[in-house]
Short mmCIF file of C-alpha atoms in Angstrom, two decimals:
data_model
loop_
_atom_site.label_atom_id
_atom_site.label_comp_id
_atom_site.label_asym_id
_atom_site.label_seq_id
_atom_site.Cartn_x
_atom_site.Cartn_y
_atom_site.Cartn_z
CA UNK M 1 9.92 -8.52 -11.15
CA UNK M 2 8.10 -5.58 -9.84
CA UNK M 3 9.47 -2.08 -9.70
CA UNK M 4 10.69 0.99 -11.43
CA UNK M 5 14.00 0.75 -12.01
CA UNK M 6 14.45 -3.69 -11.77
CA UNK M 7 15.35 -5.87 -13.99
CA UNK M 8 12.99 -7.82 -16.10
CA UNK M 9 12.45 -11.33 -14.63
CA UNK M 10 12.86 -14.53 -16.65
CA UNK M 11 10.29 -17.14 -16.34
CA UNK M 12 10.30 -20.87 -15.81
CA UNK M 13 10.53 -23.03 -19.01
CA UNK M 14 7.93 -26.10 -19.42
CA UNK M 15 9.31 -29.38 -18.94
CA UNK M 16 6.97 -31.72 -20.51
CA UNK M 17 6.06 -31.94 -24.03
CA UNK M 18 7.20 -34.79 -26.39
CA UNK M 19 5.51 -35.75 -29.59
CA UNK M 20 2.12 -35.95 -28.38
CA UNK M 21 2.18 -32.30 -27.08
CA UNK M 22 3.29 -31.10 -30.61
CA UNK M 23 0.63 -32.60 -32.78
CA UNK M 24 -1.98 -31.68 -30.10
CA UNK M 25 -1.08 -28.51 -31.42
CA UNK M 26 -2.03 -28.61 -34.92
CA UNK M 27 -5.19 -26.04 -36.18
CA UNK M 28 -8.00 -27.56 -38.33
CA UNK M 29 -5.83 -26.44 -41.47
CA UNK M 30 -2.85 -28.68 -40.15
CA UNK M 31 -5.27 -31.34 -39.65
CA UNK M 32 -7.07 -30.96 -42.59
CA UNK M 33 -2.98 -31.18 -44.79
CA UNK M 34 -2.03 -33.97 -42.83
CA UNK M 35 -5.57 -36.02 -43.32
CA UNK M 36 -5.39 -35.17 -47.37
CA UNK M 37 -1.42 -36.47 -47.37
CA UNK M 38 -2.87 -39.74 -45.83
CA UNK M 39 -5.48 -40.21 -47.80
CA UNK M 40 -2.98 -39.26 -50.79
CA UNK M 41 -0.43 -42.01 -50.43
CA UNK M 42 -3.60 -44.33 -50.13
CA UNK M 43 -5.00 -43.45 -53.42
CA UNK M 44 -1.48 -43.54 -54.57
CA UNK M 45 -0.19 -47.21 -53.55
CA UNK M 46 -3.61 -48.36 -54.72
CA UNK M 47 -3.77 -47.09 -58.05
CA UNK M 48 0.38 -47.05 -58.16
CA UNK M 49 1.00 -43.54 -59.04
CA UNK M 50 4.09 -42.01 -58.02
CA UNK M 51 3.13 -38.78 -58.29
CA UNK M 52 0.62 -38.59 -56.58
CA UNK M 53 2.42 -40.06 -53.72
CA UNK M 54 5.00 -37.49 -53.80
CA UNK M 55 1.89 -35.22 -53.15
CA UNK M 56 1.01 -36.75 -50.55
CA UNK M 57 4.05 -36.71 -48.39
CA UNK M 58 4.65 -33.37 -48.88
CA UNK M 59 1.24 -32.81 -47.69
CA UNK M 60 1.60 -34.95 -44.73
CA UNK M 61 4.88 -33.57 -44.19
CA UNK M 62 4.49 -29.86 -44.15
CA UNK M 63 2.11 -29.54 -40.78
CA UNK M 64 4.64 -32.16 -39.05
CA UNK M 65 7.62 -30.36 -39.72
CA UNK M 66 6.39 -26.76 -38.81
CA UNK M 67 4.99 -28.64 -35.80
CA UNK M 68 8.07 -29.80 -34.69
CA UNK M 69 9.98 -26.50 -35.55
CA UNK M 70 7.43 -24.75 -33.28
CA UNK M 71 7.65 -26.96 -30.31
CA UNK M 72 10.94 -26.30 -30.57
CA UNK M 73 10.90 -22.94 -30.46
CA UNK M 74 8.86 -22.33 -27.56
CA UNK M 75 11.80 -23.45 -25.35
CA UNK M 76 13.62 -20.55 -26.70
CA UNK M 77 11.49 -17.75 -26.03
CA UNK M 78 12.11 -16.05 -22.49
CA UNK M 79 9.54 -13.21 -21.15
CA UNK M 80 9.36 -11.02 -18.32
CA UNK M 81 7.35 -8.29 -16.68
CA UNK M 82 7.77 -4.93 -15.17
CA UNK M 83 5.29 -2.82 -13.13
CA UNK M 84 5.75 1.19 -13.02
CA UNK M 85 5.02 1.75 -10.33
CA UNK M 86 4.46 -1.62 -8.16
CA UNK M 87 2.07 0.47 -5.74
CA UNK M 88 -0.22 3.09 -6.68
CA UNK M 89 -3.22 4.95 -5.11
CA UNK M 90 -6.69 3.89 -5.70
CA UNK M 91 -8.33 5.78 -8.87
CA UNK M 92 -4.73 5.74 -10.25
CA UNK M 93 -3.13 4.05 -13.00
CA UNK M 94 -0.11 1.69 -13.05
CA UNK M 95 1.54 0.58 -16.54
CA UNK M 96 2.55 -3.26 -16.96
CA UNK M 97 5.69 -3.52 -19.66
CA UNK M 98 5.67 -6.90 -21.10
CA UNK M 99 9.19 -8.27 -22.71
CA UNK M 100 9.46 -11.13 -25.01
CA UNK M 101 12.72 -12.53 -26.17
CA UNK M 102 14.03 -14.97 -28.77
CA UNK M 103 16.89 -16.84 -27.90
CA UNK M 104 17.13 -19.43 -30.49
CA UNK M 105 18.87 -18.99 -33.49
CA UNK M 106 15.65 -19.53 -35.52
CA UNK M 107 13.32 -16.94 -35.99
CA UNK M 108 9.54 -17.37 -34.23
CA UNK M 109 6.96 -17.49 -36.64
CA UNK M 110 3.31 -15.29 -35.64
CA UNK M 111 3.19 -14.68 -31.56
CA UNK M 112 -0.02 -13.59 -29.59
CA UNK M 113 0.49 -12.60 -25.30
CA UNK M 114 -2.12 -13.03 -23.22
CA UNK M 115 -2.11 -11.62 -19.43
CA UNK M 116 -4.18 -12.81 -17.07
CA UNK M 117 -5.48 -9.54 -14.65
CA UNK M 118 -8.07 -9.75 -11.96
CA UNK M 119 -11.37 -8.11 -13.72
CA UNK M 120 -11.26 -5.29 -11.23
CA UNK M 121 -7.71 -4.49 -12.91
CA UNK M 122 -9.94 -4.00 -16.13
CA UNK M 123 -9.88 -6.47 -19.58
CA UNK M 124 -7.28 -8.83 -19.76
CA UNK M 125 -5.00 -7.48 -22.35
CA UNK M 126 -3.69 -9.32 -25.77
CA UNK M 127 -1.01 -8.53 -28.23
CA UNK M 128 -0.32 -9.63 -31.10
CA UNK M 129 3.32 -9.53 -32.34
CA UNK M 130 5.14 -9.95 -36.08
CA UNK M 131 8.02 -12.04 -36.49
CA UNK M 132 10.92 -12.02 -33.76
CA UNK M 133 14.38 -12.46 -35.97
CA UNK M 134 16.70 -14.33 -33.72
CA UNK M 135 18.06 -12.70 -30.49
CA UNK M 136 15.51 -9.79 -30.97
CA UNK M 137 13.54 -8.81 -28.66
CA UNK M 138 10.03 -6.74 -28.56
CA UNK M 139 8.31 -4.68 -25.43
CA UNK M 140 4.51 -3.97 -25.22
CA UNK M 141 2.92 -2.34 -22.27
CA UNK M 142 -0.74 -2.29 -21.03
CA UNK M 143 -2.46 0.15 -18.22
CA UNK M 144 -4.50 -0.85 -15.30
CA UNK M 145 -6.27 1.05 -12.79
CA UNK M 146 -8.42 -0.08 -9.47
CA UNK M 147 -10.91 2.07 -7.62
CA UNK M 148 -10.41 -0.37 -5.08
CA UNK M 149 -7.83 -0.73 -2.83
CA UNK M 150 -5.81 -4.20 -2.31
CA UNK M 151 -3.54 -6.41 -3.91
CA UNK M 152 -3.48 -7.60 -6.92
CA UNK M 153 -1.62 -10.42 -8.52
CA UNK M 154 -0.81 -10.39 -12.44
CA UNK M 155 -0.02 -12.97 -14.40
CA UNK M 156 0.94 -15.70 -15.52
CA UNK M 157 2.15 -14.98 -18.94
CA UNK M 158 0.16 -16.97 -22.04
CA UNK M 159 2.29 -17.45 -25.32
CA UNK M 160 0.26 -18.32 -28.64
CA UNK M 161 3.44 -19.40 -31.20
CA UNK M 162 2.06 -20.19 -34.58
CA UNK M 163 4.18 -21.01 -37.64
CA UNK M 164 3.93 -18.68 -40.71
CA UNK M 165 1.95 -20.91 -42.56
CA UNK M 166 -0.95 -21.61 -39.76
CA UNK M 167 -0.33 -25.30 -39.33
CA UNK M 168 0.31 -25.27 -35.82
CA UNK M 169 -0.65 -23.41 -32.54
CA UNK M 170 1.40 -23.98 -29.29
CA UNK M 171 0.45 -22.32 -26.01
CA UNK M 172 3.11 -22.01 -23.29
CA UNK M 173 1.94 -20.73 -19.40
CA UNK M 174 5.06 -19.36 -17.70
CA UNK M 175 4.69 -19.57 -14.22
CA UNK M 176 6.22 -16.12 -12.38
CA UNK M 177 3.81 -13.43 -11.50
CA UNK M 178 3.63 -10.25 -10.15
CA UNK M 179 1.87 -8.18 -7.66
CA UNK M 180 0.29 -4.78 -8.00
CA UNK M 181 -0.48 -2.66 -4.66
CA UNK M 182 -3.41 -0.31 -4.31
CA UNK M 183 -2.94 1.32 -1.79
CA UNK M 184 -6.10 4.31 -0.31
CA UNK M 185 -5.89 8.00 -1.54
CA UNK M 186 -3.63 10.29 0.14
CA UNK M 187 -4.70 13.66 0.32
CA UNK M 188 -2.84 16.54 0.62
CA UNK M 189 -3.60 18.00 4.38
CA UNK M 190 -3.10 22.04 5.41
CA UNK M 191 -1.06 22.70 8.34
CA UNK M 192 -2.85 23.44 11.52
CA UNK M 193 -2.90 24.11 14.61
CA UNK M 194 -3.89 21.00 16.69
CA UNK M 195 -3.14 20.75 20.72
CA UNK M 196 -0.91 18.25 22.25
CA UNK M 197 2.35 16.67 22.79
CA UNK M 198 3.30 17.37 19.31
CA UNK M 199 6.24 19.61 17.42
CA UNK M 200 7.77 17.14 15.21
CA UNK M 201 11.30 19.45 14.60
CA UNK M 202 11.67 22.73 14.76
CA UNK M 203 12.60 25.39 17.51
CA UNK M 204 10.20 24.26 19.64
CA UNK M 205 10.81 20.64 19.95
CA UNK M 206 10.77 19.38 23.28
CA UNK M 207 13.68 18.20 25.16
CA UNK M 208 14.39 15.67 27.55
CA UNK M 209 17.56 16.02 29.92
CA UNK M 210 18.54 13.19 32.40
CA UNK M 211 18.79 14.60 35.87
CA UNK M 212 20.21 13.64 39.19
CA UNK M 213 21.47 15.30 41.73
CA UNK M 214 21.42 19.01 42.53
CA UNK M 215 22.97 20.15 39.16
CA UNK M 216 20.72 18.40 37.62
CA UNK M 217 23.21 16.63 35.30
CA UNK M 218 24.79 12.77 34.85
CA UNK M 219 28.14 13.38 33.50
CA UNK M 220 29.97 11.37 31.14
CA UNK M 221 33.72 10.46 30.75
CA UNK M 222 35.59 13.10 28.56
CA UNK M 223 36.04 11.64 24.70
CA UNK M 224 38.30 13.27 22.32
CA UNK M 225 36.62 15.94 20.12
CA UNK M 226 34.02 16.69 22.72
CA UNK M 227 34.01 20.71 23.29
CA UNK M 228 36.12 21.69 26.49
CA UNK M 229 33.13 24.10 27.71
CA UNK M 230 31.17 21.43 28.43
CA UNK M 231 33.62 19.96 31.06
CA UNK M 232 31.82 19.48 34.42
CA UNK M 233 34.48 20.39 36.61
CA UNK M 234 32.82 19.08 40.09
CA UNK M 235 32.42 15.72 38.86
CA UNK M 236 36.14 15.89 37.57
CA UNK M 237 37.38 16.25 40.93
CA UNK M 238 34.81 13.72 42.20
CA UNK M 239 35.85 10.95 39.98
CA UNK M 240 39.46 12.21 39.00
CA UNK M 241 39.12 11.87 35.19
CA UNK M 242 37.71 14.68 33.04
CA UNK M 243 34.21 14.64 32.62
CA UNK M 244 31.91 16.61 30.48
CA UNK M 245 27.90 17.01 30.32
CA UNK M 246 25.49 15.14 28.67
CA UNK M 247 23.86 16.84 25.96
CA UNK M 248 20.42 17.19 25.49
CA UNK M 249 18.60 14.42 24.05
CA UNK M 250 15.70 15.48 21.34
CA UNK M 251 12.33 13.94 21.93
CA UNK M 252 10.31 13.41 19.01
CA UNK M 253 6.38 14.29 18.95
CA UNK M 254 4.34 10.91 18.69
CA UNK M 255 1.40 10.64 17.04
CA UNK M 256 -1.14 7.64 16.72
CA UNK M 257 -3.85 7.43 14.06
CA UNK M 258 -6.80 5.40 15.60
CA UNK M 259 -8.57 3.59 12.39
CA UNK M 260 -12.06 2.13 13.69
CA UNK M 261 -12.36 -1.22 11.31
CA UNK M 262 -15.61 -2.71 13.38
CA UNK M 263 -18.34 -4.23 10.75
CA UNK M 264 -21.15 -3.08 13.59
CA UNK M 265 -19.83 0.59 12.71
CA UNK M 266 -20.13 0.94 9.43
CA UNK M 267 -22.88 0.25 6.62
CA UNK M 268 -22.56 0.01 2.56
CA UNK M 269 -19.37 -0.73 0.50
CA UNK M 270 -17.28 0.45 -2.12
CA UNK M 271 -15.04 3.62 -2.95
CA UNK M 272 -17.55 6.16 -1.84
CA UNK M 273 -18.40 4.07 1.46
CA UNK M 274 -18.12 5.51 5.02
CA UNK M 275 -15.28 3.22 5.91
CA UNK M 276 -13.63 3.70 2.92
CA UNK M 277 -12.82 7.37 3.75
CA UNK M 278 -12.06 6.50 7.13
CA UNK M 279 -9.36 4.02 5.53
CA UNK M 280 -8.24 7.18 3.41
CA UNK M 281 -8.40 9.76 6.27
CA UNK M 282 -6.11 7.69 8.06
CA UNK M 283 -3.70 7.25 5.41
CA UNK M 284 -3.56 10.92 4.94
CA UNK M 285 -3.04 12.02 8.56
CA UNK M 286 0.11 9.20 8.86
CA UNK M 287 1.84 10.68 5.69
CA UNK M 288 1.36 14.38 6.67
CA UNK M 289 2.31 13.36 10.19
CA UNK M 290 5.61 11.40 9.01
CA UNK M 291 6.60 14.58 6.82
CA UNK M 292 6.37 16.74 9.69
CA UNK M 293 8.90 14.71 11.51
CA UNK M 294 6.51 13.19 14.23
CA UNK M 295 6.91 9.53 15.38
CA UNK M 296 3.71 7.90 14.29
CA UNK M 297 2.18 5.04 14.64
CA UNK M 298 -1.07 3.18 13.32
CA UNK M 299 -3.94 1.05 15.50
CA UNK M 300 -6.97 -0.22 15.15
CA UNK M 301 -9.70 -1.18 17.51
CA UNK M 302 -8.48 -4.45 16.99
CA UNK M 303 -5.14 -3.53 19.05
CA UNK M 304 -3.04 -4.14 16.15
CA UNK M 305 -0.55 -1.78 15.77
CA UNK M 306 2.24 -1.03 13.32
CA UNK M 307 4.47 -1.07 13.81
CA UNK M 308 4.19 -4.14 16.57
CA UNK M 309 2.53 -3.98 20.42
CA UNK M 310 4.86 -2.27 22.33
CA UNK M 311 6.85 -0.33 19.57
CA UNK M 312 7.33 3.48 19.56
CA UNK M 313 6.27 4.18 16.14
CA UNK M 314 8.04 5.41 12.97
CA UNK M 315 10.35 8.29 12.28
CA UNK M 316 12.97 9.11 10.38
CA UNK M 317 13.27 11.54 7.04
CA UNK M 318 14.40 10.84 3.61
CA UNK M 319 14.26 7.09 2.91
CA UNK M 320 13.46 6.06 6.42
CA UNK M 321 10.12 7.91 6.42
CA UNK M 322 9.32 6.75 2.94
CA UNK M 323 10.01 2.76 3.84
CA UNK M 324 7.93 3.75 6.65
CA UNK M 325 5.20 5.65 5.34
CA UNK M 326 4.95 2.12 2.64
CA UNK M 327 4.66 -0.11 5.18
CA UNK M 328 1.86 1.57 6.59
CA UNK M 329 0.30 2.35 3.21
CA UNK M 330 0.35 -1.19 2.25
CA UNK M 331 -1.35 -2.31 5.42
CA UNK M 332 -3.87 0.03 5.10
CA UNK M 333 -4.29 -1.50 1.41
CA UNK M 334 -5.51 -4.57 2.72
CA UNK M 335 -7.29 -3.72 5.84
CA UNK M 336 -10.83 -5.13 6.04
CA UNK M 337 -13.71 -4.73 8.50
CA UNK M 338 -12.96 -7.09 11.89
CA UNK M 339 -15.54 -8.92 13.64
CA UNK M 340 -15.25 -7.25 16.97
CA UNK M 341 -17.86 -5.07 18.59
CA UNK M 342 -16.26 -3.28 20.69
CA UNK M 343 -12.43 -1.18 21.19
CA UNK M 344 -11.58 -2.05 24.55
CA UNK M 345 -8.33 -3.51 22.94
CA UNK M 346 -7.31 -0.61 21.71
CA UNK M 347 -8.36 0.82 24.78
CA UNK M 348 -5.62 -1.32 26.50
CA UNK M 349 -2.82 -0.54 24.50
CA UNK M 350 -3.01 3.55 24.93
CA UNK M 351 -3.65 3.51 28.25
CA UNK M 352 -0.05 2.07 28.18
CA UNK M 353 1.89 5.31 27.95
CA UNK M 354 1.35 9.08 26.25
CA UNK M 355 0.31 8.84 23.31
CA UNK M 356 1.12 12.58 22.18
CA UNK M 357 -1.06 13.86 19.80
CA UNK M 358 -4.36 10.83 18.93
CA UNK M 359 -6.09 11.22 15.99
CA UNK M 360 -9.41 9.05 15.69
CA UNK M 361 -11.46 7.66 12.67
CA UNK M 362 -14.53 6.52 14.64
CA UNK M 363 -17.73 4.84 12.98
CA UNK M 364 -21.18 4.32 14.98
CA UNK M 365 -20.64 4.61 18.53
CA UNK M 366 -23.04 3.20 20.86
CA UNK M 367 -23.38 4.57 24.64
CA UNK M 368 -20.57 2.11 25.78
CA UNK M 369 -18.06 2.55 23.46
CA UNK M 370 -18.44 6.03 23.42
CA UNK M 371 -17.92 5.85 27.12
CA UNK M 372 -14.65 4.08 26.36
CA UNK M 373 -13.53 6.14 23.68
CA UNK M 374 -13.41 9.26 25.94
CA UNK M 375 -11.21 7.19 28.16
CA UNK M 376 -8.68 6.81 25.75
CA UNK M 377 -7.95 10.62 25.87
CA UNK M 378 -6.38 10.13 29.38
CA UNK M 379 -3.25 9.09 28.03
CA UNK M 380 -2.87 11.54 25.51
CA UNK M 381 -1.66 14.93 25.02
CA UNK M 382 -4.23 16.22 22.32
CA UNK M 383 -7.10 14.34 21.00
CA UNK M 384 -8.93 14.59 17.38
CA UNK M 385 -11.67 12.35 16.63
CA UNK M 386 -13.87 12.04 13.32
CA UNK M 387 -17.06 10.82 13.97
CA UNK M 388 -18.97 8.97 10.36
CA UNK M 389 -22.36 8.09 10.93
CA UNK M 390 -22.59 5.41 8.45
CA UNK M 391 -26.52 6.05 7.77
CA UNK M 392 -26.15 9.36 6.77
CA UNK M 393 -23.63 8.05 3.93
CA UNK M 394 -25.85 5.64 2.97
CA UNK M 395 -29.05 7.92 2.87
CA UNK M 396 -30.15 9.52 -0.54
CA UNK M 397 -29.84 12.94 -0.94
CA UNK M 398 -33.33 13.07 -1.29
CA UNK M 399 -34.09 10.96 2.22
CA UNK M 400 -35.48 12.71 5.35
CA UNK M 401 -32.81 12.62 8.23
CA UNK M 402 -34.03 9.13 10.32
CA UNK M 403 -34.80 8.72 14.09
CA UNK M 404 -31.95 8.46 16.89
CA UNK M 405 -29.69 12.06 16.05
CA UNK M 406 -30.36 13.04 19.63
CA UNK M 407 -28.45 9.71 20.68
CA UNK M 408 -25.71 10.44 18.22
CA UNK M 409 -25.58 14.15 20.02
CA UNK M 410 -25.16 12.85 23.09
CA UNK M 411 -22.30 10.56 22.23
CA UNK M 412 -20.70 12.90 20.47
CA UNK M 413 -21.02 15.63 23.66
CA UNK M 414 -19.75 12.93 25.97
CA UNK M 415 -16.18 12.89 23.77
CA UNK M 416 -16.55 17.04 23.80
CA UNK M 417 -16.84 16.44 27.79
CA UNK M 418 -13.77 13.89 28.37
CA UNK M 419 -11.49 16.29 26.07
CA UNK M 420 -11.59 15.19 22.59
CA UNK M 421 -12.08 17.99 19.56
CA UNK M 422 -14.81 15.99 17.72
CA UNK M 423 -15.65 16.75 14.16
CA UNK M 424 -18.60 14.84 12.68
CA UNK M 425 -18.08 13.96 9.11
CA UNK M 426 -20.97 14.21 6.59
CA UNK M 427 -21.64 12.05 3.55
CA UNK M 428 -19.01 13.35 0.75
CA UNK M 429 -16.56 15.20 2.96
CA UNK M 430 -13.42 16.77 1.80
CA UNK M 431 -10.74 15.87 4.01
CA UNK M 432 -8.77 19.03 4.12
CA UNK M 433 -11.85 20.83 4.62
CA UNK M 434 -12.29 18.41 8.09
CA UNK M 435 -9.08 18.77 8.94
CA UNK M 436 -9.61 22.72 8.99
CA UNK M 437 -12.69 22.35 11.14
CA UNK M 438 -10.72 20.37 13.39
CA UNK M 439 -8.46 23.42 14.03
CA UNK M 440 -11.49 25.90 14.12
CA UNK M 441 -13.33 23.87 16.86
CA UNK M 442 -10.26 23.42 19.05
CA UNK M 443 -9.22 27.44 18.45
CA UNK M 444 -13.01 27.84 19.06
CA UNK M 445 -13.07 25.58 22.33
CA UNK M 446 -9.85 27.09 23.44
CA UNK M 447 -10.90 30.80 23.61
CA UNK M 448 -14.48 30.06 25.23
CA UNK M 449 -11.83 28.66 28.21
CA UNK M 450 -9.78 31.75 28.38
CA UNK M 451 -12.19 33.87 28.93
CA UNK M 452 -14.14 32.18 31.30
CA UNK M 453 -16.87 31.17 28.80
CA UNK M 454 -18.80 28.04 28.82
CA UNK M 455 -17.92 27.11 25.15
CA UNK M 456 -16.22 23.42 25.84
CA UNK M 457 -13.85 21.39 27.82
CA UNK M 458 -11.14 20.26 25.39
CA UNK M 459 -8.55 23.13 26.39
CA UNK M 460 -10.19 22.75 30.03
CA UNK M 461 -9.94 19.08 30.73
CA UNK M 462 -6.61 18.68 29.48
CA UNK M 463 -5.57 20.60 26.55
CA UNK M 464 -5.27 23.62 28.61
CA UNK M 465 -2.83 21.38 31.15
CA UNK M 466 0.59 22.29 30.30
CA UNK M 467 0.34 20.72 26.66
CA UNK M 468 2.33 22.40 24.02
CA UNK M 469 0.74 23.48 20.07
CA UNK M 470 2.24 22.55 17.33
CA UNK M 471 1.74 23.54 13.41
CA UNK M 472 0.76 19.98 12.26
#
């Protein structure tokens, strides 16, 4: 079993064997005793010596018996597995404890483990252990670590059981395995200010009352604890039963984290890839978003969304935004590219309602869906995108800057123009260090609106329209 604080996990015991499966068993030196007893009682009925056949048997005998006591033992040994921790970030390690226990009342003679790890988990790990008196038990652990993110089984478990005087080796497979989780690299983000519908908790949350009629209240019926200044004593004539006002009803910020996955929008592979830090970007923004109180909720241009179409995102503190924040980390840890060209689906599903606050991990854009990307900001109260141009990453250092930036300028100008605060993101980025630019171009954008200046539309278009800030 995977996990912390669980307990080990017993494995399934073999249910052939027989005979045959113990003698198949027997090393070259077993072989080589049993072969000389043979020919030993041979030589001994022939030539009618005793003795000799005495010799024999006992050579005969020996690799037999410690094959049978072996294949009996291997029915008594139970082993588990324990992962600490069962999900870790990528570039960080992850220790695998290993239990083996004798249950027999015989003591196991020379034992060797063998795990079997993926080879991006690193060399699959052996131990070799001394005698195990009967009952004991004995623990050895192993480290792994993945660059990559994904998931990872481990296991099965490979027993070598060999008898103390070399005669026999018996390997048992037991069938349960385990599952490590890599999930992307979370980054530590500063808190900003970032425009939209957006304040998590805090003084400034916003509020949402339900109104009707010219009080602009919907009573309730009176229950018992409810404070007697809040009695609304118009509708307690009305309806002749005491009746007391609603309270206000907190609205939590929403956020949605846009992750781009489209193969056309991203070249190269591995850790230090484009799409890669767009996987890790995103990651980052949900868990400094979730610890800020906001509801979020992650999409791709796919028009996947967790959680599912329709829902309103997570929230919740303490456990509830750690479940949530895993679920999310462990999709993210298996996200690949999709074969779509375009994000009109995700297009469709936030034109559905306000979004809040949208932040956007963009690849290539072309002239269309750049077009259709600055429609999503419609919907939403403030708008970050991160723009990778995936041949930049993949350039050398060394390379001249290739033909079509003017086209990437004017995609990027048509996002300024619909409202978005775009930051392009070179080849190595920090994230913090983007999210700070974010802040300085929409503070930047902002002021060139209030006084009149011709700096950029983002507070003009609509973050200037009635949209709160928030310290995200």
């Amino acid at each position: 079993m995977a996990g912390a604080g669980t307990p080990y996990a017993q494995d399934d015991r073999d249910g052939g064997g027989g005979v045959r499966t113990a003698l198949s068993g027997l090393t070259t030196r077993g072989r080589s005793f049993l072969a000389a007893g043979a020919a030993a009682a041979v030589c001994a009925y022939v030539l009618g010596q005793s003795d000799l056949l005495r010799v024999g048997l006992l050579l005969a005998a020996l690799p037999l018996v410690c094959a049978t006591v072996l294949y009996r033992t291997r029915y008594r040994v139970a082993a588990g597995r324990r992962l600490t921790p069962a999900r870790v970030p990528a570039g960080s390690e992850a220790r695998v404890h290993l239990r083996m226990d004798n249950v027999s009342r015989l003591p196991t003679g020379l034992l060797m483990l063998q795990d079997r790890v993926p080879y991006v988990l690193g060399p699959r790990p052996r131990f070799v252990l001394d005698r195990v008196e009967p009952g004991g038990r004995r623990e050895v652990s192993y480290r792994v670590r993945s660059d990559l993110r994904g998931r990872y089984p481990l296991g099965p478990l490979q027993l070598r059981l060999t008898d103390p005087f070399g005669m026999c080796e018996l390997t048992r497979s037991f069938s349960a395995y385990d599952t490590l989780t890599v999930v992307p690299r979370v980054e530590p983000l500063p808190p900003v200010r970032l425009s939209g519908e957006a304040r998590g908790y805090g003084d400034g949350r916003q509020r949402s009352l339900a109104l009707a009629g010219e009080d602009d209240v919907i009573p309730r019926g009176y229950r018992y604890g409810d404070d007697l200044r809040r009695v609304h004593w118009r509708s307690t004539a009305r309806y002749g039963e005491l009746m007391v006002r609603r309270e206000e009803q907190p609205q939590r910020a929403r956020c949605t984290v846009l992750l781009d996955t489209r193969a056309v929008a991203y070249r190269g592979a591995g850790p230090d890839s484009a799409f890669e830090w767009a996987v890790s970007g995103a990651a980052s923004v949900l868990v400094h978003m979730l610890e800020r109180g906001f509801s979020v909720r992650l999409l791709t241009d796919t028009g996947d969304s967790v959680p599912g179409e329709g829902g309103d995102g997570f929230a919740g503190s303490g456990q509830e935004s750690a479940d949530a924040a895993g679920l999310m980390m462990d999709t993210l840890a298996v996200i690949d590219h999709s074969d779509g060209a375009g994000l009109s689906r995700a297009h469709d599903v936030l034109r559905g309602g306000n979004e809040g606050l949208l932040v956007a991990f963009l690849g290539d854009l072309d002239e269309q869906q750049a077009a259709l990307a600055a429609r999503m900001r419609q919907r939403s109260g403030g708008a970050v995108a991160f723009v990778l141009d995936s041949a930049a990453w993949t350039r050398e250092a060394t390379d001249v800057p290739g033909p079509g930036g003017a086209g990437g300028e004017e995609r990027l100008r048509m996002l300024r123009e619909a409202g978005w605060t775009v930051v392009p993101v070179p080849r190595g980025a920090a994230l913090d260090e983007v999210w700070r630019q974010a802040d300085r171009t929409r503070t930047g954008v902002a002021a060139g609106v209030t006084t009149g200046g011709a700096g950029g539309t983002d507070g003009g278009t609509a973050g200037g329209a009635g949209f709160g800030e928030a310290r995200v």
